[in-house]
PDB file of C-alpha atoms in Angstrom:
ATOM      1  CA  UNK A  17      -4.009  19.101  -4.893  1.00  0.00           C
ATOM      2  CA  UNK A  18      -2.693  17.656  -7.823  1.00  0.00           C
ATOM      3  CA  UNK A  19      -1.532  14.282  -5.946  1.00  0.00           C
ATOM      4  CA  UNK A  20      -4.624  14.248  -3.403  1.00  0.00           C
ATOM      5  CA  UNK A  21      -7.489  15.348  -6.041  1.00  0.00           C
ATOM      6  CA  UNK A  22      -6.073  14.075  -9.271  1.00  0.00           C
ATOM      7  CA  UNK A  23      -6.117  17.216 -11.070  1.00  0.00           C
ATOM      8  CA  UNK A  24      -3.542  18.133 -13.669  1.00  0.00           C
ATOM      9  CA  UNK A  25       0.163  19.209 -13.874  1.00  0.00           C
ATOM     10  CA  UNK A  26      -1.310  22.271 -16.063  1.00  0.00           C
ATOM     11  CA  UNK A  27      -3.232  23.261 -13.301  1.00  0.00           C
ATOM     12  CA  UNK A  28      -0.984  25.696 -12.339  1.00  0.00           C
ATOM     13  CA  UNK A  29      -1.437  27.482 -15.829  1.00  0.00           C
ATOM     14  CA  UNK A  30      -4.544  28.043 -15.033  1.00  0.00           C
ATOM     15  CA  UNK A  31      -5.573  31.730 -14.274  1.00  0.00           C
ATOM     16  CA  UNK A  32      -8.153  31.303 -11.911  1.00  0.00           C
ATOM     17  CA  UNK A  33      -5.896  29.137  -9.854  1.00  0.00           C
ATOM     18  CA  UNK A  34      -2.866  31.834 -10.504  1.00  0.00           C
ATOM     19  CA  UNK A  35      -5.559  34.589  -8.858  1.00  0.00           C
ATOM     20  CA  UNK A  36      -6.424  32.624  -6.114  1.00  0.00           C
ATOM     21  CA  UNK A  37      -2.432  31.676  -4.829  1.00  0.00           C
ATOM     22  CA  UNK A  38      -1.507  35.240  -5.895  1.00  0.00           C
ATOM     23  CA  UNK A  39      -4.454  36.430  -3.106  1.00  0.00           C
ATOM     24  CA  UNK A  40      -3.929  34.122  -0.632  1.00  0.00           C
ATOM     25  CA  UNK A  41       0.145  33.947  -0.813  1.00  0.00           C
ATOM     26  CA  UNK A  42       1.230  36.604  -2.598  1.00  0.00           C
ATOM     27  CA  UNK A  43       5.239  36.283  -2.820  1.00  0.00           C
ATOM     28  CA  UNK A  44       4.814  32.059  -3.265  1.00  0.00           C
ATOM     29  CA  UNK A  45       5.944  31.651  -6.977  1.00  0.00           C
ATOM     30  CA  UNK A  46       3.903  29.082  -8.607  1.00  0.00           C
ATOM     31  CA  UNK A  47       6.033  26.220  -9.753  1.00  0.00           C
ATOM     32  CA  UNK A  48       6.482  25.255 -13.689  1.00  0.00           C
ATOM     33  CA  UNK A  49       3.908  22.414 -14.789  1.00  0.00           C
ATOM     34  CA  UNK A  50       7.683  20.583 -15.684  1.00  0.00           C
ATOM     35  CA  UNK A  51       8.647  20.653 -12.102  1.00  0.00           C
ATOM     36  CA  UNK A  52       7.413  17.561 -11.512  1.00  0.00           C
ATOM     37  CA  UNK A  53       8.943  15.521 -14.293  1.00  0.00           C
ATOM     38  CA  UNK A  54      12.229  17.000 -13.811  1.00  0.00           C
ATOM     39  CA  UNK A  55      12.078  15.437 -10.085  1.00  0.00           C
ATOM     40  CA  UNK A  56      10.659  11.927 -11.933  1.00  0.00           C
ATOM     41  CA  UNK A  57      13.949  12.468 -14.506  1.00  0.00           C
ATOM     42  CA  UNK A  58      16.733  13.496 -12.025  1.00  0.00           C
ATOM     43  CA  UNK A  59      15.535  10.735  -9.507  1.00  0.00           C
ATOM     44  CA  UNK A  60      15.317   8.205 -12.737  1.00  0.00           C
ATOM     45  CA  UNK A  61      18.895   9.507 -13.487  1.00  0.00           C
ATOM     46  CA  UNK A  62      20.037   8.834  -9.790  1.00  0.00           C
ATOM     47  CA  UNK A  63      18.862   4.903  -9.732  1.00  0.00           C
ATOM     48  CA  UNK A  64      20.169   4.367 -12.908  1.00  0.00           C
ATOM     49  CA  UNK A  65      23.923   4.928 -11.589  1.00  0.00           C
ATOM     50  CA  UNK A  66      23.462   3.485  -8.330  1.00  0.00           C
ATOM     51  CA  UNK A  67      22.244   0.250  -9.567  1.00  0.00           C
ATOM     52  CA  UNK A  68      24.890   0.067 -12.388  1.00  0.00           C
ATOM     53  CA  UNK A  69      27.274   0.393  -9.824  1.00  0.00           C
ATOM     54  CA  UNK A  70      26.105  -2.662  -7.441  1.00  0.00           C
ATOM     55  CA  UNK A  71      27.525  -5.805  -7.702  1.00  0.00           C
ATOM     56  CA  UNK A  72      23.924  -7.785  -7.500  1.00  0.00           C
ATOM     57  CA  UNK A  73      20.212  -6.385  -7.466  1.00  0.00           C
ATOM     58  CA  UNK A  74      17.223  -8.268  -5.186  1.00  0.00           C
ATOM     59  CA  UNK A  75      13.763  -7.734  -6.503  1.00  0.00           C
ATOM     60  CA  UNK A  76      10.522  -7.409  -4.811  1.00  0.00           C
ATOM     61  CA  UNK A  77       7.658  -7.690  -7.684  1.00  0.00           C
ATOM     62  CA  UNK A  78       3.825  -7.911  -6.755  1.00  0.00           C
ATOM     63  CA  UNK A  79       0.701  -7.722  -9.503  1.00  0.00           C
ATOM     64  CA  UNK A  80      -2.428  -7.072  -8.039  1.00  0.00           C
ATOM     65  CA  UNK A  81      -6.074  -5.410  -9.297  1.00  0.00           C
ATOM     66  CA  UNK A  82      -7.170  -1.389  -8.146  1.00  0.00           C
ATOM     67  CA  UNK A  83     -10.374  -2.118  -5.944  1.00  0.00           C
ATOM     68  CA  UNK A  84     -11.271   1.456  -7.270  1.00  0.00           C
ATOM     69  CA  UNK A  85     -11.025   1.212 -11.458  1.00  0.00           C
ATOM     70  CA  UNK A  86     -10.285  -2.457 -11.435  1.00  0.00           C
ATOM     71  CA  UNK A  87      -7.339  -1.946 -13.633  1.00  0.00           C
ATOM     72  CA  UNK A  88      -4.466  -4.339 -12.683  1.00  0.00           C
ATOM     73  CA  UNK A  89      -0.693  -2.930 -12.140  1.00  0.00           C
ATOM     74  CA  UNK A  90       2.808  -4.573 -11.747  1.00  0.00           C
ATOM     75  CA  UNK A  91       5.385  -3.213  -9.117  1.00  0.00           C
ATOM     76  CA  UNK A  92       9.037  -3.754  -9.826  1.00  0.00           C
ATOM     77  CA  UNK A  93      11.173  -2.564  -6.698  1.00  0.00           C
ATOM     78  CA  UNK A  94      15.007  -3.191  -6.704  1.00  0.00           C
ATOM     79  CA  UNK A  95      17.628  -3.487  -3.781  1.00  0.00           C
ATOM     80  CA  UNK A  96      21.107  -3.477  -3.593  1.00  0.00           C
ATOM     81  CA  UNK A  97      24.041  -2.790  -1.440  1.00  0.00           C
ATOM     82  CA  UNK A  98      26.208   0.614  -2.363  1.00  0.00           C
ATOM     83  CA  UNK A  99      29.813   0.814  -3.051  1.00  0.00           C
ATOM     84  CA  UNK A 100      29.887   2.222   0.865  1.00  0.00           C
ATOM     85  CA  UNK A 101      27.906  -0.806   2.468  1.00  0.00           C
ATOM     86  CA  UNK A 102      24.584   0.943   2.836  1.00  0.00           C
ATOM     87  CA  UNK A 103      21.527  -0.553   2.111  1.00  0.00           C
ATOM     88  CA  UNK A 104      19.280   1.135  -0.837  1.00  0.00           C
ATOM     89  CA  UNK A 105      16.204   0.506  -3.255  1.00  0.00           C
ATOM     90  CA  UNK A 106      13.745   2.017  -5.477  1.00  0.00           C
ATOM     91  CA  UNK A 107      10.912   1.462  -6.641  1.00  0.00           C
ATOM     92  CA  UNK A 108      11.698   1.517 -10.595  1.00  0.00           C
ATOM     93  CA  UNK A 109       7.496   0.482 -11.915  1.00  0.00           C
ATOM     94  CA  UNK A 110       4.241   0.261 -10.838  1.00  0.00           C
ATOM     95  CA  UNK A 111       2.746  -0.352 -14.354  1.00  0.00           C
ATOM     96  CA  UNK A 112      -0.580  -1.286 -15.730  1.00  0.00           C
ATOM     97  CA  UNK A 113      -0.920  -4.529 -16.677  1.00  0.00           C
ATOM     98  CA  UNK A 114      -2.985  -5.523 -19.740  1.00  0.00           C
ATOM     99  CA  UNK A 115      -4.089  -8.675 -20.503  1.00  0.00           C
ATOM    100  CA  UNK A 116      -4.010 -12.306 -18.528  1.00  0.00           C
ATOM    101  CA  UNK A 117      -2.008 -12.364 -16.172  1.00  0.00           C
ATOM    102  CA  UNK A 118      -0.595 -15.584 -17.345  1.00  0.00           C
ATOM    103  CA  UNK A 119       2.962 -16.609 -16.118  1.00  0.00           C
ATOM    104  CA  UNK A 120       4.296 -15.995 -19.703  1.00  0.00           C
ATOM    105  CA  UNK A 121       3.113 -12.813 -19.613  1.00  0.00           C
ATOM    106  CA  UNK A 122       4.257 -11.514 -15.886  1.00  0.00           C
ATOM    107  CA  UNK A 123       8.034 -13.069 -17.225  1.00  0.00           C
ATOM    108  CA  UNK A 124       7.951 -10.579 -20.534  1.00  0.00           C
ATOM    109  CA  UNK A 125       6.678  -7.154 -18.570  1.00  0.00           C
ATOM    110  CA  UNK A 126       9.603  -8.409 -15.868  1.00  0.00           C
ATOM    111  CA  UNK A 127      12.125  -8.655 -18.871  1.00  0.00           C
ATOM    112  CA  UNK A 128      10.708  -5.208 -20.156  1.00  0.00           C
ATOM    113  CA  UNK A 129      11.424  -3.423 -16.956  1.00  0.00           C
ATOM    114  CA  UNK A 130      15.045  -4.984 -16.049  1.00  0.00           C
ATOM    115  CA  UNK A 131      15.736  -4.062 -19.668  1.00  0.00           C
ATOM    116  CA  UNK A 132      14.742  -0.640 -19.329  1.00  0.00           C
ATOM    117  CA  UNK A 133      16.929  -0.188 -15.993  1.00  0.00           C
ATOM    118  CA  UNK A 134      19.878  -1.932 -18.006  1.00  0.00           C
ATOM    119  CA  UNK A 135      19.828  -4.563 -14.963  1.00  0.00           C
ATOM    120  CA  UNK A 136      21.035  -8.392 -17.175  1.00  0.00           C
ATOM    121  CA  UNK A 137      19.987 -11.389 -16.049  1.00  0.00           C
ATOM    122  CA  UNK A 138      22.730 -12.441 -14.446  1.00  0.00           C
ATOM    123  CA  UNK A 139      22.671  -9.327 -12.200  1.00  0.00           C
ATOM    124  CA  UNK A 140      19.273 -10.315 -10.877  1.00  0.00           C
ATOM    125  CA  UNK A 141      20.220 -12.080  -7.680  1.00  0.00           C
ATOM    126  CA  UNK A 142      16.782 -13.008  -6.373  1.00  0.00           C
ATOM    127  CA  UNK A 143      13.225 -12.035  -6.894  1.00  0.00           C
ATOM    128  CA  UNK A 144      10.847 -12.387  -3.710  1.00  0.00           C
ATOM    129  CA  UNK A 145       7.005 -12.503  -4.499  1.00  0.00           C
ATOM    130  CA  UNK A 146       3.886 -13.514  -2.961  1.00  0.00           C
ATOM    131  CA  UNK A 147       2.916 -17.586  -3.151  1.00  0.00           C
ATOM    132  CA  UNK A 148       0.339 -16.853  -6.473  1.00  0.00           C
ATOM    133  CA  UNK A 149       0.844 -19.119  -8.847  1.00  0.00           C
ATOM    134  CA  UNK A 150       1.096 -17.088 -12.194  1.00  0.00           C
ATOM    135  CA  UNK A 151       3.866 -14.880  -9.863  1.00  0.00           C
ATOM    136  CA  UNK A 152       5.799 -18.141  -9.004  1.00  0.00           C
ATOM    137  CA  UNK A 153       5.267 -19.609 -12.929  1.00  0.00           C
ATOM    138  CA  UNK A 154       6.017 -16.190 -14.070  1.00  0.00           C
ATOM    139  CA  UNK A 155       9.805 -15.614 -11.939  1.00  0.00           C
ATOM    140  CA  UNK A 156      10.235 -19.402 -13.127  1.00  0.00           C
ATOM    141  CA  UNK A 157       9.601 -18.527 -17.070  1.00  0.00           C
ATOM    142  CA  UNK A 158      11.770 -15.367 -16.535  1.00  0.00           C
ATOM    143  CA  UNK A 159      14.374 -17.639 -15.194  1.00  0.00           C
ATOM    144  CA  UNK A 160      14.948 -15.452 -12.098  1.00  0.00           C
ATOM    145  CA  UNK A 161      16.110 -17.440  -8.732  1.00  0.00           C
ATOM    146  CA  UNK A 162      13.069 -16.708  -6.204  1.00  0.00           C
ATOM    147  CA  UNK A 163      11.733 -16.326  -3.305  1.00  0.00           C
ATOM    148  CA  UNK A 164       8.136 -16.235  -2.016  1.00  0.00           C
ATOM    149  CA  UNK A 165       7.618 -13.429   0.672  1.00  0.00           C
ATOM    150  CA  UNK A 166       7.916 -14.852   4.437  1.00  0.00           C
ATOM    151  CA  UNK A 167       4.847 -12.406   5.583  1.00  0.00           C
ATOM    152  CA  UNK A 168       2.044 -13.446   3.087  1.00  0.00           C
ATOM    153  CA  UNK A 169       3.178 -17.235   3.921  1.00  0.00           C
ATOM    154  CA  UNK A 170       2.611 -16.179   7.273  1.00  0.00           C
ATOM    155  CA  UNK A 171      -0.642 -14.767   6.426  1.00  0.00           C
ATOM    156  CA  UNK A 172      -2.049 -17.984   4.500  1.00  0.00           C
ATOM    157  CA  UNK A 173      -1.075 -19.715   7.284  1.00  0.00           C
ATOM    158  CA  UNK A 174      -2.782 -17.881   9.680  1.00  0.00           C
ATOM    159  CA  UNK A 175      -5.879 -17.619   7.844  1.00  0.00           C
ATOM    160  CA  UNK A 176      -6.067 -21.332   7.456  1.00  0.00           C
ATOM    161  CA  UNK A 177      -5.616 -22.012  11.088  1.00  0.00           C
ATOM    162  CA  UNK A 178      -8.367 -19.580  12.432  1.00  0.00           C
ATOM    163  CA  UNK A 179     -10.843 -21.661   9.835  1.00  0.00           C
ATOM    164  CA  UNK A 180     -10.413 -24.339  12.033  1.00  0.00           C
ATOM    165  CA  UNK A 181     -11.368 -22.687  15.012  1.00  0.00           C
ATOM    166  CA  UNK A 182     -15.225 -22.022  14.801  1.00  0.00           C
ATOM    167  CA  UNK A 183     -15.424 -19.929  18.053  1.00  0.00           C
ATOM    168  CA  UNK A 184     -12.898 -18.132  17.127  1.00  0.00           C
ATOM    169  CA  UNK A 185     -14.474 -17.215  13.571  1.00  0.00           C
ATOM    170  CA  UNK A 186     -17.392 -16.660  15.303  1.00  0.00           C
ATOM    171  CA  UNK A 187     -16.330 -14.063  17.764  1.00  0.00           C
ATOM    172  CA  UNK A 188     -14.603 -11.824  14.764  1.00  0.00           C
ATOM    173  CA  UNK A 189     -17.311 -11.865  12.628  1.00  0.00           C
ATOM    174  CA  UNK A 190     -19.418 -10.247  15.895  1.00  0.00           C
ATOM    175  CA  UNK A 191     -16.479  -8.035  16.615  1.00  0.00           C
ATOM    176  CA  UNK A 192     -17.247  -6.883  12.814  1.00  0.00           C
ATOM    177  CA  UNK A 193     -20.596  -6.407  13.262  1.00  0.00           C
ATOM    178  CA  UNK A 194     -20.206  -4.085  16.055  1.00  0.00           C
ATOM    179  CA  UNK A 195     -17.897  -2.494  14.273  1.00  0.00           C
ATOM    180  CA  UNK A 196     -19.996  -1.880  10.962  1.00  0.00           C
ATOM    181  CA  UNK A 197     -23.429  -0.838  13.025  1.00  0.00           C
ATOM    182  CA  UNK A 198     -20.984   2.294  14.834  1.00  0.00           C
ATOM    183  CA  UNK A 199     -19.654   3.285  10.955  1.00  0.00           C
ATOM    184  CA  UNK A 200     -23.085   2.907   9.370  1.00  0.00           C
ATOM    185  CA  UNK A 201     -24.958   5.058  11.978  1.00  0.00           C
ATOM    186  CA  UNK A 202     -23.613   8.634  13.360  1.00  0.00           C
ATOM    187  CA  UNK A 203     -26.145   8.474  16.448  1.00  0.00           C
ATOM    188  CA  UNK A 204     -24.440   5.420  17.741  1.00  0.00           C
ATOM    189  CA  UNK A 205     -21.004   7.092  17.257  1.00  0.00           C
ATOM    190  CA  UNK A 206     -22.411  10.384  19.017  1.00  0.00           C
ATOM    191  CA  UNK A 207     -23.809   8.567  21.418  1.00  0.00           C
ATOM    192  CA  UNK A 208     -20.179   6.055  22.395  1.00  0.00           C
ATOM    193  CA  UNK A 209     -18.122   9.299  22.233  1.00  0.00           C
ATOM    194  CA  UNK A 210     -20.161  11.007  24.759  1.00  0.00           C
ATOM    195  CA  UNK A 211     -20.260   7.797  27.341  1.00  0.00           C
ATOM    196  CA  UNK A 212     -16.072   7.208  26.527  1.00  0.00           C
ATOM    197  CA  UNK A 213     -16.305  10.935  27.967  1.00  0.00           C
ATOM    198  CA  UNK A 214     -18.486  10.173  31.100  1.00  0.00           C
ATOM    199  CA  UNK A 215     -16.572   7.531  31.809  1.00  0.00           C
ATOM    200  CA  UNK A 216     -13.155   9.194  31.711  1.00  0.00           C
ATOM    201  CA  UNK A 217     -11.814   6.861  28.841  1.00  0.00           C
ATOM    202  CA  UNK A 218      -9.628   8.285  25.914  1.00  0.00           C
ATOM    203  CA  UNK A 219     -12.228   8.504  22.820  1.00  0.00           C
ATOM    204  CA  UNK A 220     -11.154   6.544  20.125  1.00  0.00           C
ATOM    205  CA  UNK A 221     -13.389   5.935  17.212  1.00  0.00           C
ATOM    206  CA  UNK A 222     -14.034   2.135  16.092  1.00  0.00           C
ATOM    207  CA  UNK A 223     -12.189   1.050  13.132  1.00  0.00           C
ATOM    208  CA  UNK A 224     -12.791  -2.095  10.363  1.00  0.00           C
ATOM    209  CA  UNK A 225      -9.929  -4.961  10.120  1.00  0.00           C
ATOM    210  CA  UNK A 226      -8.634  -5.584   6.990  1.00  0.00           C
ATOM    211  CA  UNK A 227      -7.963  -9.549   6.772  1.00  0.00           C
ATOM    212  CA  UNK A 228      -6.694  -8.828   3.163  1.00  0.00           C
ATOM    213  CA  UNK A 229      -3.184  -7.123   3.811  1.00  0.00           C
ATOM    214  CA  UNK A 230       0.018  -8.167   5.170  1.00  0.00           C
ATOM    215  CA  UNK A 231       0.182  -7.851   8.957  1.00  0.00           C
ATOM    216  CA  UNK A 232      -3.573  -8.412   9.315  1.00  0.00           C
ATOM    217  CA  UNK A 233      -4.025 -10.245  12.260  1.00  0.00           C
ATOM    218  CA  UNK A 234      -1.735  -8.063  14.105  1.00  0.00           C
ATOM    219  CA  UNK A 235      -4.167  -5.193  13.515  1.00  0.00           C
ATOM    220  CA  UNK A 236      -6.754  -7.469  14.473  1.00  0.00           C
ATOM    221  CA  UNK A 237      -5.228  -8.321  17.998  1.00  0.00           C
ATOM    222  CA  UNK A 238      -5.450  -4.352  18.249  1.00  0.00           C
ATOM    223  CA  UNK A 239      -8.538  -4.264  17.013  1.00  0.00           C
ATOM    224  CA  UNK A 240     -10.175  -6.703  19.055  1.00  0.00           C
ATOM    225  CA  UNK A 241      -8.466  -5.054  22.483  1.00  0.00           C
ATOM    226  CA  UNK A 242     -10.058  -2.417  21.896  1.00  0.00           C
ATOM    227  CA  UNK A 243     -13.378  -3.355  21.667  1.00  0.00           C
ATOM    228  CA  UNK A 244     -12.647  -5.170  24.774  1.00  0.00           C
ATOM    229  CA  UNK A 245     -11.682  -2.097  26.243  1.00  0.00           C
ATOM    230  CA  UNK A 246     -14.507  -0.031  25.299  1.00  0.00           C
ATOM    231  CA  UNK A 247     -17.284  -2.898  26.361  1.00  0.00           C
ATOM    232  CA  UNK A 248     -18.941  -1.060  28.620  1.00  0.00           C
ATOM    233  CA  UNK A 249     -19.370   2.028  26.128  1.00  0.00           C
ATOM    234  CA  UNK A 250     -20.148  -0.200  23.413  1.00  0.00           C
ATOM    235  CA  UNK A 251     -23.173  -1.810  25.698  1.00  0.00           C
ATOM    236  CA  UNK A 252     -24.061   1.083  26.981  1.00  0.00           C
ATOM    237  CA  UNK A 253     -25.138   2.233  23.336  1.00  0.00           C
ATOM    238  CA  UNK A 254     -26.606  -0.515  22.100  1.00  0.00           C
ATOM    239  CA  UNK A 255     -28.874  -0.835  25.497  1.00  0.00           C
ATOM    240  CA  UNK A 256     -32.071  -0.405  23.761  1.00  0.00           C
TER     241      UNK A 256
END
């Protein structure tokens, strides 16, 4: 409840809520409202002496803006190899980020966070990030070697190579139009469900690509195959 409905750690003060989990399981002992930061500190305490004891640390680092509260954040993930040889990370920020996001700017929060972890600059071995300029002016200011991130050059590829195939373009923007008419009406949905049924075919429900994340166009192969799949259901409903 707390993660999934955004209610508060003092929630579990709370005597209505102490009633209700005393009714409904009545030998579960409520946890403190510290439970959870003591997890956040003892896991905080664990990084902090793994990473002082690697040799190097590799950083992926991303900023991007909430599509729900438009606030912007700034994820700082280390990885290193342990004294045994096994591969670790953790993710040590995902922090709001005020302001421009300016290259000077990105390099100072970047120094702020490496600082906090104790990690120096010379420690740093690499820092992968997406092909954005401010990111790339940003790891460059911060005078981090870097890396941009093999999948979203991938992606940017990908996307400009489709634009250049009109039929192509063409036939995903109908595959997403079929797609949006079965989310925006529950009839049509009723109605595909009960001919996947008559026809003996497993009944899946028709879901929206998402062009904007990593690993897109895979999903969109899947996507597309099964619309293919279901073309006789999906005709069959839209039969008028």
């Amino acid at each position: 409840m707390i993660a999934l409905d955004n209610e508060p750690l003092s929630m579990v003060d709370r005597v209505d809520f102490n009633r209700l989990m005393h009714k409904a399981v009545p030998r579960y002992k409520i946890p403190s409202r510290t439970l959870i930061p003591d997890i956040y500190d003892r896991i905080n305490k664990k990084n902090m002496e793994n990473i002082s004891k690697a040799a190097v640390v590799s950083v992926t680092s991303d900023i991007w803006t909430c599509d729900h509260n438009n606030e912007s954040f700034l994820s700082f993930t280390a990885h290193w190899i342990s004294p045994d040889f096994k591969l670790e990370h953790g993710v040590l920020a995902i922090k709001p980020f005020s302001g421009s996001h300016t290259g000077e700017n990105i390099a100072n929060e970047l120094h702020v966070i490496a600082a906090r972890w104790n990690i120096p600059l010379n420690k740093i071995h690499i820092v992968v990030h997406d092909s954005g300029a401010n990111m790339v002016k940003g790891v460059r200011v911060a005078e981090y070697d870097s890396a941009r991130c093999f999948n979203h050059s991938l992606q940017r590829v990908i996307t400009e190579s489709l634009k250049c195939q009109p039929d192509l373009m063409e036939m995903l923007a109908a595959s997403r139009r079929i797609v949006t008419h079965f989310n925006h009406s529950g009839l049509a949905q009723e109605k595909l469900k009960a001919i996947q049924k008559e026809l003996n075919l497993p009944e899946h429900q028709l879901v929206q690509d998402q062009a904007q994340i990593f690993k897109a166009y895979s999903f969109d192969i899947k996507f597309h195959v099964v619309l293919i799949e279901r073309k006789d259901p999906i005709a069959s409903c839209t039969e008028k």
